[in-house]
C-alpha cells in the first residue's frame, strides 16, 4: 500500500528496517500498525466471520463441470459448479487444464470444499478516520483488515486440510512452508485466473448460505461486501495446481453458457477479458 519495497518477513528479520532508503518509514509504519492492532483488540472495532462447507462431489460426465450432491449417497444433485478450460496453444505437451480435472469422476468418492471469510467493521472505522481528515489511519485500518482476512483464510484452509475435511491429517508445516504452498491441495478464488467467472459466486453463496451465516453480501457487480473478504473453492487432489485459463474461443463460451443456462451474450460480458475474439 505504501510502496515500501522489500521483503517482510524474511530470514534477516526484519531486513527492510535496515534499508537505507525506506528503513525508517518501514519501522514507523510497523510500529503504527502494532499500536492500531492493540486498539482494535481493545475496542473490538473489527471482527472476523466466515463459513465453510465440504460437499460430496464428482466430475460431470462431460468432464467440464463439478456436480455437488445433497449428501454422501450421491443420488440427488444439489448444484453444478461450471468450470473453464485452457485453450491457448502451449509451448510444451502438458494438458489443457480445467479445475474439473482435480475432482474424481462418478463412481469414485470425492469431495469439494468452499469457504467465504470477511473482516467486518473496517468500513465504519475507516469512515471515522476520514471524518477526522486522517487519511493515514484510514488507509492503515483498511490495509490491516485485508491482512486479517487473508490470515483467517490461511488458517481456515489449514483447518479444512487437517481437521474439518482431514485429507492431510499428518500435515506439519512451518510458517515459511505454508507461505510457499508446500501443502497438498489448492484454494482458487472466483474471479482469479483459474476461474475467471465471477458469476459462479452465486452458486457458492447458495451452497454455503454465506450472507446469512457470515454476513458477506454480493454487489450487483459480484464484488464481496465487506471489501476485506476472501472466498475460494478447496481442492484436495495432490496434483491440483494454480493455473491461468487464458484466452478462450467462442465455441467454449457457447458451451459454457449452455451448461450454465445463460445466454452467450451475458457470459461474453462477464468473460470479456479472456475472450480470444471480438
PDB file of C-alpha atoms in Angstrom:
ATOM      1  CA  UNK A   1       0.000   0.000   0.000  1.00  0.00           C
ATOM      2  CA  UNK A   2       2.826   2.400   0.862  1.00  0.00           C
ATOM      3  CA  UNK A   3       5.127   1.015  -1.856  1.00  0.00           C
ATOM      4  CA  UNK A   4       7.958   0.324   0.592  1.00  0.00           C
ATOM      5  CA  UNK A   5       9.988  -2.133  -1.460  1.00  0.00           C
ATOM      6  CA  UNK A   6      11.498  -5.015   0.469  1.00  0.00           C
ATOM      7  CA  UNK A   7      10.714  -8.489   1.803  1.00  0.00           C
ATOM      8  CA  UNK A   8       8.910  -8.796   5.106  1.00  0.00           C
ATOM      9  CA  UNK A   9       9.259 -11.018   6.997  1.00  0.00           C
ATOM     10  CA  UNK A  10      12.421 -12.847   5.935  1.00  0.00           C
ATOM     11  CA  UNK A  11      15.376 -14.698   7.438  1.00  0.00           C
ATOM     12  CA  UNK A  12      17.155 -11.444   8.142  1.00  0.00           C
ATOM     13  CA  UNK A  13      14.025 -10.430  10.039  1.00  0.00           C
ATOM     14  CA  UNK A  14      13.162  -7.715   9.523  1.00  0.00           C
ATOM     15  CA  UNK A  15      15.674  -6.789   6.872  1.00  0.00           C
ATOM     16  CA  UNK A  16      13.604  -3.954   5.419  1.00  0.00           C
ATOM     17  CA  UNK A  17      14.015  -1.981   8.670  1.00  0.00           C
ATOM     18  CA  UNK A  18      17.752  -1.697   7.902  1.00  0.00           C
ATOM     19  CA  UNK A  19      17.228  -0.436   4.356  1.00  0.00           C
ATOM     20  CA  UNK A  20      18.925   2.944   3.864  1.00  0.00           C
ATOM     21  CA  UNK A  21      16.097   4.280   1.690  1.00  0.00           C
ATOM     22  CA  UNK A  22      12.899   3.027   3.316  1.00  0.00           C
ATOM     23  CA  UNK A  23      14.002   1.551   6.651  1.00  0.00           C
ATOM     24  CA  UNK A  24      12.858   4.431   8.857  1.00  0.00           C
ATOM     25  CA  UNK A  25       9.461   4.668   7.158  1.00  0.00           C
ATOM     26  CA  UNK A  26       9.017   0.895   7.307  1.00  0.00           C
ATOM     27  CA  UNK A  27       9.756   0.866  11.040  1.00  0.00           C
ATOM     28  CA  UNK A  28       7.327   3.749  11.672  1.00  0.00           C
ATOM     29  CA  UNK A  29       4.610   2.025   9.663  1.00  0.00           C
ATOM     30  CA  UNK A  30       5.171  -1.237  11.533  1.00  0.00           C
ATOM     31  CA  UNK A  31       5.017   0.474  14.931  1.00  0.00           C
ATOM     32  CA  UNK A  32       1.876   2.428  13.989  1.00  0.00           C
ATOM     33  CA  UNK A  33       0.227  -0.789  12.806  1.00  0.00           C
ATOM     34  CA  UNK A  34       1.090  -2.558  16.055  1.00  0.00           C
ATOM     35  CA  UNK A  35      -0.493   0.260  18.048  1.00  0.00           C
ATOM     36  CA  UNK A  36      -3.610   0.182  15.892  1.00  0.00           C
ATOM     37  CA  UNK A  37      -3.886  -3.595  16.308  1.00  0.00           C
ATOM     38  CA  UNK A  38      -3.795  -3.170  20.101  1.00  0.00           C
ATOM     39  CA  UNK A  39      -6.526  -0.542  19.888  1.00  0.00           C
ATOM     40  CA  UNK A  40      -8.656  -2.725  17.593  1.00  0.00           C
ATOM     41  CA  UNK A  41      -8.382  -5.622  20.043  1.00  0.00           C
ATOM     42  CA  UNK A  42      -9.227  -3.382  22.986  1.00  0.00           C
ATOM     43  CA  UNK A  43     -12.186  -1.694  21.275  1.00  0.00           C
ATOM     44  CA  UNK A  44     -13.332  -4.800  19.378  1.00  0.00           C
ATOM     45  CA  UNK A  45     -13.900  -2.477  16.432  1.00  0.00           C
ATOM     46  CA  UNK A  46     -13.074  -5.181  13.851  1.00  0.00           C
ATOM     47  CA  UNK A  47     -14.150  -8.792  13.877  1.00  0.00           C
ATOM     48  CA  UNK A  48     -13.818 -11.840  11.648  1.00  0.00           C
ATOM     49  CA  UNK A  49     -16.611 -14.101  10.477  1.00  0.00           C
ATOM     50  CA  UNK A  50     -16.788 -16.894   7.953  1.00  0.00           C
ATOM     51  CA  UNK A  51     -18.468 -20.023   6.707  1.00  0.00           C
ATOM     52  CA  UNK A  52     -17.197 -23.206   5.113  1.00  0.00           C
ATOM     53  CA  UNK A  53     -18.717 -26.344   3.639  1.00  0.00           C
ATOM     54  CA  UNK A  54     -17.397 -29.672   2.403  1.00  0.00           C
ATOM     55  CA  UNK A  55     -19.613 -31.385  -0.155  1.00  0.00           C
ATOM     56  CA  UNK A  56     -19.737 -34.775  -1.827  1.00  0.00           C
ATOM     57  CA  UNK A  57     -18.780 -34.118  -5.452  1.00  0.00           C
ATOM     58  CA  UNK A  58     -17.801 -35.734  -8.746  1.00  0.00           C
ATOM     59  CA  UNK A  59     -16.664 -34.560 -12.144  1.00  0.00           C
ATOM     60  CA  UNK A  60     -19.549 -34.403 -14.591  1.00  0.00           C
ATOM     61  CA  UNK A  61     -19.802 -36.984 -17.411  1.00  0.00           C
ATOM     62  CA  UNK A  62     -18.797 -34.298 -19.947  1.00  0.00           C
ATOM     63  CA  UNK A  63     -15.633 -33.710 -17.905  1.00  0.00           C
ATOM     64  CA  UNK A  64     -16.061 -29.932 -17.732  1.00  0.00           C
ATOM     65  CA  UNK A  65     -18.068 -29.317 -14.543  1.00  0.00           C
ATOM     66  CA  UNK A  66     -18.291 -30.487 -10.932  1.00  0.00           C
ATOM     67  CA  UNK A  67     -21.524 -31.995  -9.636  1.00  0.00           C
ATOM     68  CA  UNK A  68     -22.246 -31.257  -5.966  1.00  0.00           C
ATOM     69  CA  UNK A  69     -24.586 -33.694  -4.204  1.00  0.00           C
ATOM     70  CA  UNK A  70     -27.066 -33.264  -1.365  1.00  0.00           C
ATOM     71  CA  UNK A  71     -25.313 -35.915   0.724  1.00  0.00           C
ATOM     72  CA  UNK A  72     -22.848 -38.778   0.543  1.00  0.00           C
ATOM     73  CA  UNK A  73     -25.371 -41.136  -1.073  1.00  0.00           C
ATOM     74  CA  UNK A  74     -24.715 -39.078  -4.250  1.00  0.00           C
ATOM     75  CA  UNK A  75     -28.228 -39.726  -5.503  1.00  0.00           C
ATOM     76  CA  UNK A  76     -29.541 -36.145  -5.603  1.00  0.00           C
ATOM     77  CA  UNK A  77     -27.767 -33.250  -7.266  1.00  0.00           C
ATOM     78  CA  UNK A  78     -27.543 -30.080  -5.166  1.00  0.00           C
ATOM     79  CA  UNK A  79     -25.672 -27.807  -7.580  1.00  0.00           C
ATOM     80  CA  UNK A  80     -23.311 -27.732 -10.542  1.00  0.00           C
ATOM     81  CA  UNK A  81     -20.039 -25.804 -10.444  1.00  0.00           C
ATOM     82  CA  UNK A  82     -19.173 -24.817 -14.013  1.00  0.00           C
ATOM     83  CA  UNK A  83     -15.512 -24.645 -14.991  1.00  0.00           C
ATOM     84  CA  UNK A  84     -13.484 -23.210 -17.868  1.00  0.00           C
ATOM     85  CA  UNK A  85     -10.669 -24.990 -19.689  1.00  0.00           C
ATOM     86  CA  UNK A  86      -7.405 -23.696 -21.110  1.00  0.00           C
ATOM     87  CA  UNK A  87      -7.377 -23.471 -24.906  1.00  0.00           C
ATOM     88  CA  UNK A  88      -4.334 -21.419 -25.886  1.00  0.00           C
ATOM     89  CA  UNK A  89      -1.531 -23.240 -27.681  1.00  0.00           C
ATOM     90  CA  UNK A  90       1.224 -24.334 -25.286  1.00  0.00           C
ATOM     91  CA  UNK A  91       4.967 -24.487 -25.733  1.00  0.00           C
ATOM     92  CA  UNK A  92       5.053 -27.915 -24.055  1.00  0.00           C
ATOM     93  CA  UNK A  93       2.958 -31.086 -24.181  1.00  0.00           C
ATOM     94  CA  UNK A  94       1.136 -30.556 -20.888  1.00  0.00           C
ATOM     95  CA  UNK A  95      -2.648 -30.891 -20.682  1.00  0.00           C
ATOM     96  CA  UNK A  96      -5.071 -28.017 -21.146  1.00  0.00           C
ATOM     97  CA  UNK A  97      -6.319 -27.758 -17.579  1.00  0.00           C
ATOM     98  CA  UNK A  98      -9.710 -27.188 -16.019  1.00  0.00           C
ATOM     99  CA  UNK A  99     -10.418 -27.186 -12.296  1.00  0.00           C
ATOM    100  CA  UNK A 100     -12.854 -30.021 -13.002  1.00  0.00           C
ATOM    101  CA  UNK A 101      -9.812 -32.220 -13.693  1.00  0.00           C
ATOM    102  CA  UNK A 102      -8.991 -32.170  -9.975  1.00  0.00           C
ATOM    103  CA  UNK A 103     -12.246 -33.937  -8.980  1.00  0.00           C
ATOM    104  CA  UNK A 104     -12.779 -37.687  -9.450  1.00  0.00           C
ATOM    105  CA  UNK A 105     -15.409 -38.906 -11.950  1.00  0.00           C
ATOM    106  CA  UNK A 106     -18.662 -40.609 -10.983  1.00  0.00           C
ATOM    107  CA  UNK A 107     -18.167 -43.952  -9.282  1.00  0.00           C
ATOM    108  CA  UNK A 108     -15.401 -42.590  -7.028  1.00  0.00           C
ATOM    109  CA  UNK A 109     -15.785 -40.939  -3.628  1.00  0.00           C
ATOM    110  CA  UNK A 110     -14.569 -37.371  -3.752  1.00  0.00           C
ATOM    111  CA  UNK A 111     -15.409 -34.009  -2.230  1.00  0.00           C
ATOM    112  CA  UNK A 112     -15.022 -30.303  -2.821  1.00  0.00           C
ATOM    113  CA  UNK A 113     -14.764 -27.548  -0.234  1.00  0.00           C
ATOM    114  CA  UNK A 114     -15.864 -23.931  -0.230  1.00  0.00           C
ATOM    115  CA  UNK A 115     -15.334 -21.073   2.164  1.00  0.00           C
ATOM    116  CA  UNK A 116     -16.026 -17.372   2.497  1.00  0.00           C
ATOM    117  CA  UNK A 117     -14.480 -15.199   5.208  1.00  0.00           C
ATOM    118  CA  UNK A 118     -14.629 -11.492   5.990  1.00  0.00           C
ATOM    119  CA  UNK A 119     -13.289  -8.802   8.282  1.00  0.00           C
ATOM    120  CA  UNK A 120     -16.242  -6.722   9.455  1.00  0.00           C
ATOM    121  CA  UNK A 121     -16.177  -3.224  10.899  1.00  0.00           C
ATOM    122  CA  UNK A 122     -13.406  -1.778   8.739  1.00  0.00           C
ATOM    123  CA  UNK A 123     -15.747   0.397   6.675  1.00  0.00           C
ATOM    124  CA  UNK A 124     -17.146   2.161   9.749  1.00  0.00           C
ATOM    125  CA  UNK A 125     -13.726   2.553  11.366  1.00  0.00           C
ATOM    126  CA  UNK A 126     -12.204   3.903   8.142  1.00  0.00           C
ATOM    127  CA  UNK A 127     -15.114   6.335   7.818  1.00  0.00           C
ATOM    128  CA  UNK A 128     -14.434   7.575  11.352  1.00  0.00           C
ATOM    129  CA  UNK A 129     -10.835   8.399  10.404  1.00  0.00           C
ATOM    130  CA  UNK A 130     -11.977  10.003   7.142  1.00  0.00           C
ATOM    131  CA  UNK A 131     -14.388  12.227   9.071  1.00  0.00           C
ATOM    132  CA  UNK A 132     -11.378  13.333  11.120  1.00  0.00           C
ATOM    133  CA  UNK A 133      -9.415  14.046   7.898  1.00  0.00           C
ATOM    134  CA  UNK A 134      -6.974  11.312   8.924  1.00  0.00           C
ATOM    135  CA  UNK A 135      -6.207   9.596   5.630  1.00  0.00           C
ATOM    136  CA  UNK A 136      -3.135   7.829   7.027  1.00  0.00           C
ATOM    137  CA  UNK A 137      -5.053   5.864   9.654  1.00  0.00           C
ATOM    138  CA  UNK A 138      -7.969   5.338   7.263  1.00  0.00           C
ATOM    139  CA  UNK A 139      -5.656   3.559   4.825  1.00  0.00           C
ATOM    140  CA  UNK A 140      -3.897   1.753   7.669  1.00  0.00           C
ATOM    141  CA  UNK A 141      -7.094   0.223   9.036  1.00  0.00           C
ATOM    142  CA  UNK A 142      -8.160  -0.843   5.531  1.00  0.00           C
ATOM    143  CA  UNK A 143      -4.761  -2.459   4.998  1.00  0.00           C
ATOM    144  CA  UNK A 144      -4.912  -4.260   8.338  1.00  0.00           C
ATOM    145  CA  UNK A 145      -8.410  -5.549   7.587  1.00  0.00           C
ATOM    146  CA  UNK A 146      -7.104  -7.055   4.341  1.00  0.00           C
ATOM    147  CA  UNK A 147      -4.217  -8.707   6.204  1.00  0.00           C
ATOM    148  CA  UNK A 148      -6.518 -10.040   8.935  1.00  0.00           C
ATOM    149  CA  UNK A 149      -8.872 -11.702   6.472  1.00  0.00           C
ATOM    150  CA  UNK A 150      -6.009 -13.176   4.427  1.00  0.00           C
ATOM    151  CA  UNK A 151      -4.589 -14.665   7.640  1.00  0.00           C
ATOM    152  CA  UNK A 152      -8.043 -16.001   8.523  1.00  0.00           C
ATOM    153  CA  UNK A 153      -8.343 -17.616   5.085  1.00  0.00           C
ATOM    154  CA  UNK A 154      -4.916 -19.232   5.511  1.00  0.00           C
ATOM    155  CA  UNK A 155      -5.855 -20.534   8.966  1.00  0.00           C
ATOM    156  CA  UNK A 156      -9.249 -21.833   7.838  1.00  0.00           C
ATOM    157  CA  UNK A 157      -7.707 -23.580   4.832  1.00  0.00           C
ATOM    158  CA  UNK A 158      -5.282 -25.346   7.176  1.00  0.00           C
ATOM    159  CA  UNK A 159      -8.161 -26.327   9.497  1.00  0.00           C
ATOM    160  CA  UNK A 160     -10.004 -27.785   6.499  1.00  0.00           C
ATOM    161  CA  UNK A 161      -6.973 -29.823   5.410  1.00  0.00           C
ATOM    162  CA  UNK A 162      -6.028 -31.087   8.857  1.00  0.00           C
ATOM    163  CA  UNK A 163      -9.302 -31.282  10.798  1.00  0.00           C
ATOM    164  CA  UNK A 164     -12.619 -30.464   9.140  1.00  0.00           C
ATOM    165  CA  UNK A 165     -12.040 -32.457   5.930  1.00  0.00           C
ATOM    166  CA  UNK A 166      -8.911 -34.089   7.267  1.00  0.00           C
ATOM    167  CA  UNK A 167      -7.388 -35.184   3.983  1.00  0.00           C
ATOM    168  CA  UNK A 168      -3.963 -34.101   5.293  1.00  0.00           C
ATOM    169  CA  UNK A 169      -4.235 -35.034   8.976  1.00  0.00           C
ATOM    170  CA  UNK A 170      -0.496 -35.568   9.345  1.00  0.00           C
ATOM    171  CA  UNK A 171       0.493 -32.188   7.886  1.00  0.00           C
ATOM    172  CA  UNK A 172       3.145 -30.461   9.975  1.00  0.00           C
ATOM    173  CA  UNK A 173       4.500 -27.420   8.173  1.00  0.00           C
ATOM    174  CA  UNK A 174       6.376 -24.376   9.371  1.00  0.00           C
ATOM    175  CA  UNK A 175       5.029 -20.905   8.607  1.00  0.00           C
ATOM    176  CA  UNK A 176       7.525 -20.391   5.773  1.00  0.00           C
ATOM    177  CA  UNK A 177       6.435 -23.684   4.169  1.00  0.00           C
ATOM    178  CA  UNK A 178       2.772 -22.666   4.388  1.00  0.00           C
ATOM    179  CA  UNK A 179       3.522 -19.379   2.639  1.00  0.00           C
ATOM    180  CA  UNK A 180       5.336 -21.291  -0.121  1.00  0.00           C
ATOM    181  CA  UNK A 181       2.247 -23.535  -0.578  1.00  0.00           C
ATOM    182  CA  UNK A 182       4.039 -26.766   0.339  1.00  0.00           C
ATOM    183  CA  UNK A 183       0.762 -28.398   1.406  1.00  0.00           C
ATOM    184  CA  UNK A 184      -1.488 -30.685  -0.664  1.00  0.00           C
ATOM    185  CA  UNK A 185      -4.377 -29.050  -2.487  1.00  0.00           C
ATOM    186  CA  UNK A 186      -5.278 -25.532  -3.595  1.00  0.00           C
ATOM    187  CA  UNK A 187      -7.841 -22.826  -2.788  1.00  0.00           C
ATOM    188  CA  UNK A 188      -8.510 -20.888  -6.010  1.00  0.00           C
ATOM    189  CA  UNK A 189     -10.750 -17.837  -5.710  1.00  0.00           C
ATOM    190  CA  UNK A 190     -13.552 -16.917  -8.131  1.00  0.00           C
ATOM    191  CA  UNK A 191     -12.576 -14.122 -10.477  1.00  0.00           C
ATOM    192  CA  UNK A 192      -8.912 -15.162 -10.449  1.00  0.00           C
ATOM    193  CA  UNK A 193      -7.037 -16.805 -13.360  1.00  0.00           C
ATOM    194  CA  UNK A 194      -8.083 -20.424 -12.609  1.00  0.00           C
ATOM    195  CA  UNK A 195     -11.787 -19.481 -12.517  1.00  0.00           C
ATOM    196  CA  UNK A 196     -12.250 -16.034 -14.046  1.00  0.00           C
ATOM    197  CA  UNK A 197     -16.059 -16.148 -13.980  1.00  0.00           C
ATOM    198  CA  UNK A 198     -17.434 -14.116 -11.071  1.00  0.00           C
ATOM    199  CA  UNK A 199     -20.993 -15.369 -11.685  1.00  0.00           C
ATOM    200  CA  UNK A 200     -20.085 -18.703 -10.083  1.00  0.00           C
ATOM    201  CA  UNK A 201     -20.198 -16.859  -6.748  1.00  0.00           C
ATOM    202  CA  UNK A 202     -23.998 -17.068  -6.871  1.00  0.00           C
ATOM    203  CA  UNK A 203     -23.753 -20.862  -6.632  1.00  0.00           C
ATOM    204  CA  UNK A 204     -21.096 -20.711  -3.911  1.00  0.00           C
ATOM    205  CA  UNK A 205     -23.204 -18.331  -1.815  1.00  0.00           C
ATOM    206  CA  UNK A 206     -26.297 -20.513  -2.184  1.00  0.00           C
ATOM    207  CA  UNK A 207     -24.375 -23.648  -1.167  1.00  0.00           C
ATOM    208  CA  UNK A 208     -22.847 -22.022   1.918  1.00  0.00           C
ATOM    209  CA  UNK A 209     -25.634 -19.576   2.796  1.00  0.00           C
ATOM    210  CA  UNK A 210     -22.755 -17.116   3.094  1.00  0.00           C
ATOM    211  CA  UNK A 211     -24.803 -13.939   3.502  1.00  0.00           C
ATOM    212  CA  UNK A 212     -26.970 -15.353   6.272  1.00  0.00           C
ATOM    213  CA  UNK A 213     -24.219 -17.187   8.171  1.00  0.00           C
ATOM    214  CA  UNK A 214     -21.238 -14.857   7.681  1.00  0.00           C
ATOM    215  CA  UNK A 215     -22.791 -11.518   6.718  1.00  0.00           C
ATOM    216  CA  UNK A 216     -20.967 -11.402   3.382  1.00  0.00           C
ATOM    217  CA  UNK A 217     -23.033  -9.882   0.589  1.00  0.00           C
ATOM    218  CA  UNK A 218     -22.549  -9.785  -3.173  1.00  0.00           C
ATOM    219  CA  UNK A 219     -22.866  -6.486  -5.006  1.00  0.00           C
ATOM    220  CA  UNK A 220     -24.536  -6.012  -8.365  1.00  0.00           C
ATOM    221  CA  UNK A 221     -21.123  -6.497  -9.952  1.00  0.00           C
ATOM    222  CA  UNK A 222     -20.439  -9.547  -7.703  1.00  0.00           C
ATOM    223  CA  UNK A 223     -17.742  -7.959  -5.603  1.00  0.00           C
ATOM    224  CA  UNK A 224     -17.859  -9.060  -1.973  1.00  0.00           C
ATOM    225  CA  UNK A 225     -19.131  -6.779   0.785  1.00  0.00           C
ATOM    226  CA  UNK A 226     -17.304  -6.030   3.059  1.00  0.00           C
ATOM    227  CA  UNK A 227     -14.364  -5.347   0.765  1.00  0.00           C
ATOM    228  CA  UNK A 228     -11.988  -7.239   3.077  1.00  0.00           C
ATOM    229  CA  UNK A 229     -13.375 -10.649   2.152  1.00  0.00           C
ATOM    230  CA  UNK A 230     -11.955 -13.832   0.656  1.00  0.00           C
ATOM    231  CA  UNK A 231     -13.798 -16.749  -0.907  1.00  0.00           C
ATOM    232  CA  UNK A 232     -12.495 -19.894  -2.559  1.00  0.00           C
ATOM    233  CA  UNK A 233     -13.017 -23.446  -3.677  1.00  0.00           C
ATOM    234  CA  UNK A 234     -10.924 -26.086  -1.910  1.00  0.00           C
ATOM    235  CA  UNK A 235      -9.412 -28.995  -3.847  1.00  0.00           C
ATOM    236  CA  UNK A 236      -7.621 -31.885  -2.123  1.00  0.00           C
ATOM    237  CA  UNK A 237      -6.044 -33.591  -5.144  1.00  0.00           C
ATOM    238  CA  UNK A 238      -2.281 -33.901  -4.654  1.00  0.00           C
ATOM    239  CA  UNK A 239      -1.649 -32.860  -8.248  1.00  0.00           C
ATOM    240  CA  UNK A 240      -4.043 -29.903  -8.221  1.00  0.00           C
ATOM    241  CA  UNK A 241      -2.318 -26.657  -9.168  1.00  0.00           C
ATOM    242  CA  UNK A 242      -2.956 -23.000  -9.816  1.00  0.00           C
ATOM    243  CA  UNK A 243      -3.083 -22.034 -13.479  1.00  0.00           C
ATOM    244  CA  UNK A 244      -4.469 -19.347 -15.756  1.00  0.00           C
ATOM    245  CA  UNK A 245      -7.321 -20.287 -18.077  1.00  0.00           C
ATOM    246  CA  UNK A 246      -6.153 -17.659 -20.561  1.00  0.00           C
ATOM    247  CA  UNK A 247      -7.856 -16.858 -23.877  1.00  0.00           C
ATOM    248  CA  UNK A 248     -10.940 -18.930 -24.747  1.00  0.00           C
ATOM    249  CA  UNK A 249     -12.814 -19.328 -28.034  1.00  0.00           C
ATOM    250  CA  UNK A 250     -16.419 -18.501 -28.913  1.00  0.00           C
ATOM    251  CA  UNK A 251     -17.092 -22.244 -29.096  1.00  0.00           C
ATOM    252  CA  UNK A 252     -16.191 -22.733 -25.429  1.00  0.00           C
ATOM    253  CA  UNK A 253     -18.143 -19.635 -24.381  1.00  0.00           C
ATOM    254  CA  UNK A 254     -21.216 -21.043 -26.144  1.00  0.00           C
ATOM    255  CA  UNK A 255     -20.829 -24.438 -24.480  1.00  0.00           C
ATOM    256  CA  UNK A 256     -20.175 -22.816 -21.104  1.00  0.00           C
ATOM    257  CA  UNK A 257     -23.272 -20.602 -21.420  1.00  0.00           C
ATOM    258  CA  UNK A 258     -25.381 -23.639 -22.309  1.00  0.00           C
ATOM    259  CA  UNK A 259     -24.125 -25.563 -19.276  1.00  0.00           C
ATOM    260  CA  UNK A 260     -24.859 -22.597 -17.010  1.00  0.00           C
ATOM    261  CA  UNK A 261     -28.275 -21.941 -18.554  1.00  0.00           C
ATOM    262  CA  UNK A 262     -27.267 -18.399 -19.540  1.00  0.00           C
ATOM    263  CA  UNK A 263     -27.171 -16.528 -22.827  1.00  0.00           C
ATOM    264  CA  UNK A 264     -23.919 -16.308 -24.771  1.00  0.00           C
ATOM    265  CA  UNK A 265     -24.182 -12.515 -24.703  1.00  0.00           C
ATOM    266  CA  UNK A 266     -24.376 -12.422 -20.897  1.00  0.00           C
ATOM    267  CA  UNK A 267     -21.391 -14.716 -20.469  1.00  0.00           C
ATOM    268  CA  UNK A 268     -19.390 -12.715 -23.007  1.00  0.00           C
ATOM    269  CA  UNK A 269     -19.932  -9.630 -20.839  1.00  0.00           C
ATOM    270  CA  UNK A 270     -18.573 -11.401 -17.747  1.00  0.00           C
ATOM    271  CA  UNK A 271     -15.741 -13.153 -19.565  1.00  0.00           C
ATOM    272  CA  UNK A 272     -14.701 -10.191 -21.713  1.00  0.00           C
ATOM    273  CA  UNK A 273     -11.060 -10.005 -20.525  1.00  0.00           C
ATOM    274  CA  UNK A 274     -10.288 -13.592 -21.625  1.00  0.00           C
ATOM    275  CA  UNK A 275     -12.190 -13.776 -24.915  1.00  0.00           C
ATOM    276  CA  UNK A 276      -9.907 -14.632 -27.846  1.00  0.00           C
ATOM    277  CA  UNK A 277     -12.284 -12.907 -30.275  1.00  0.00           C
ATOM    278  CA  UNK A 278     -14.049  -9.548 -30.591  1.00  0.00           C
TER     279      UNK A 278
END
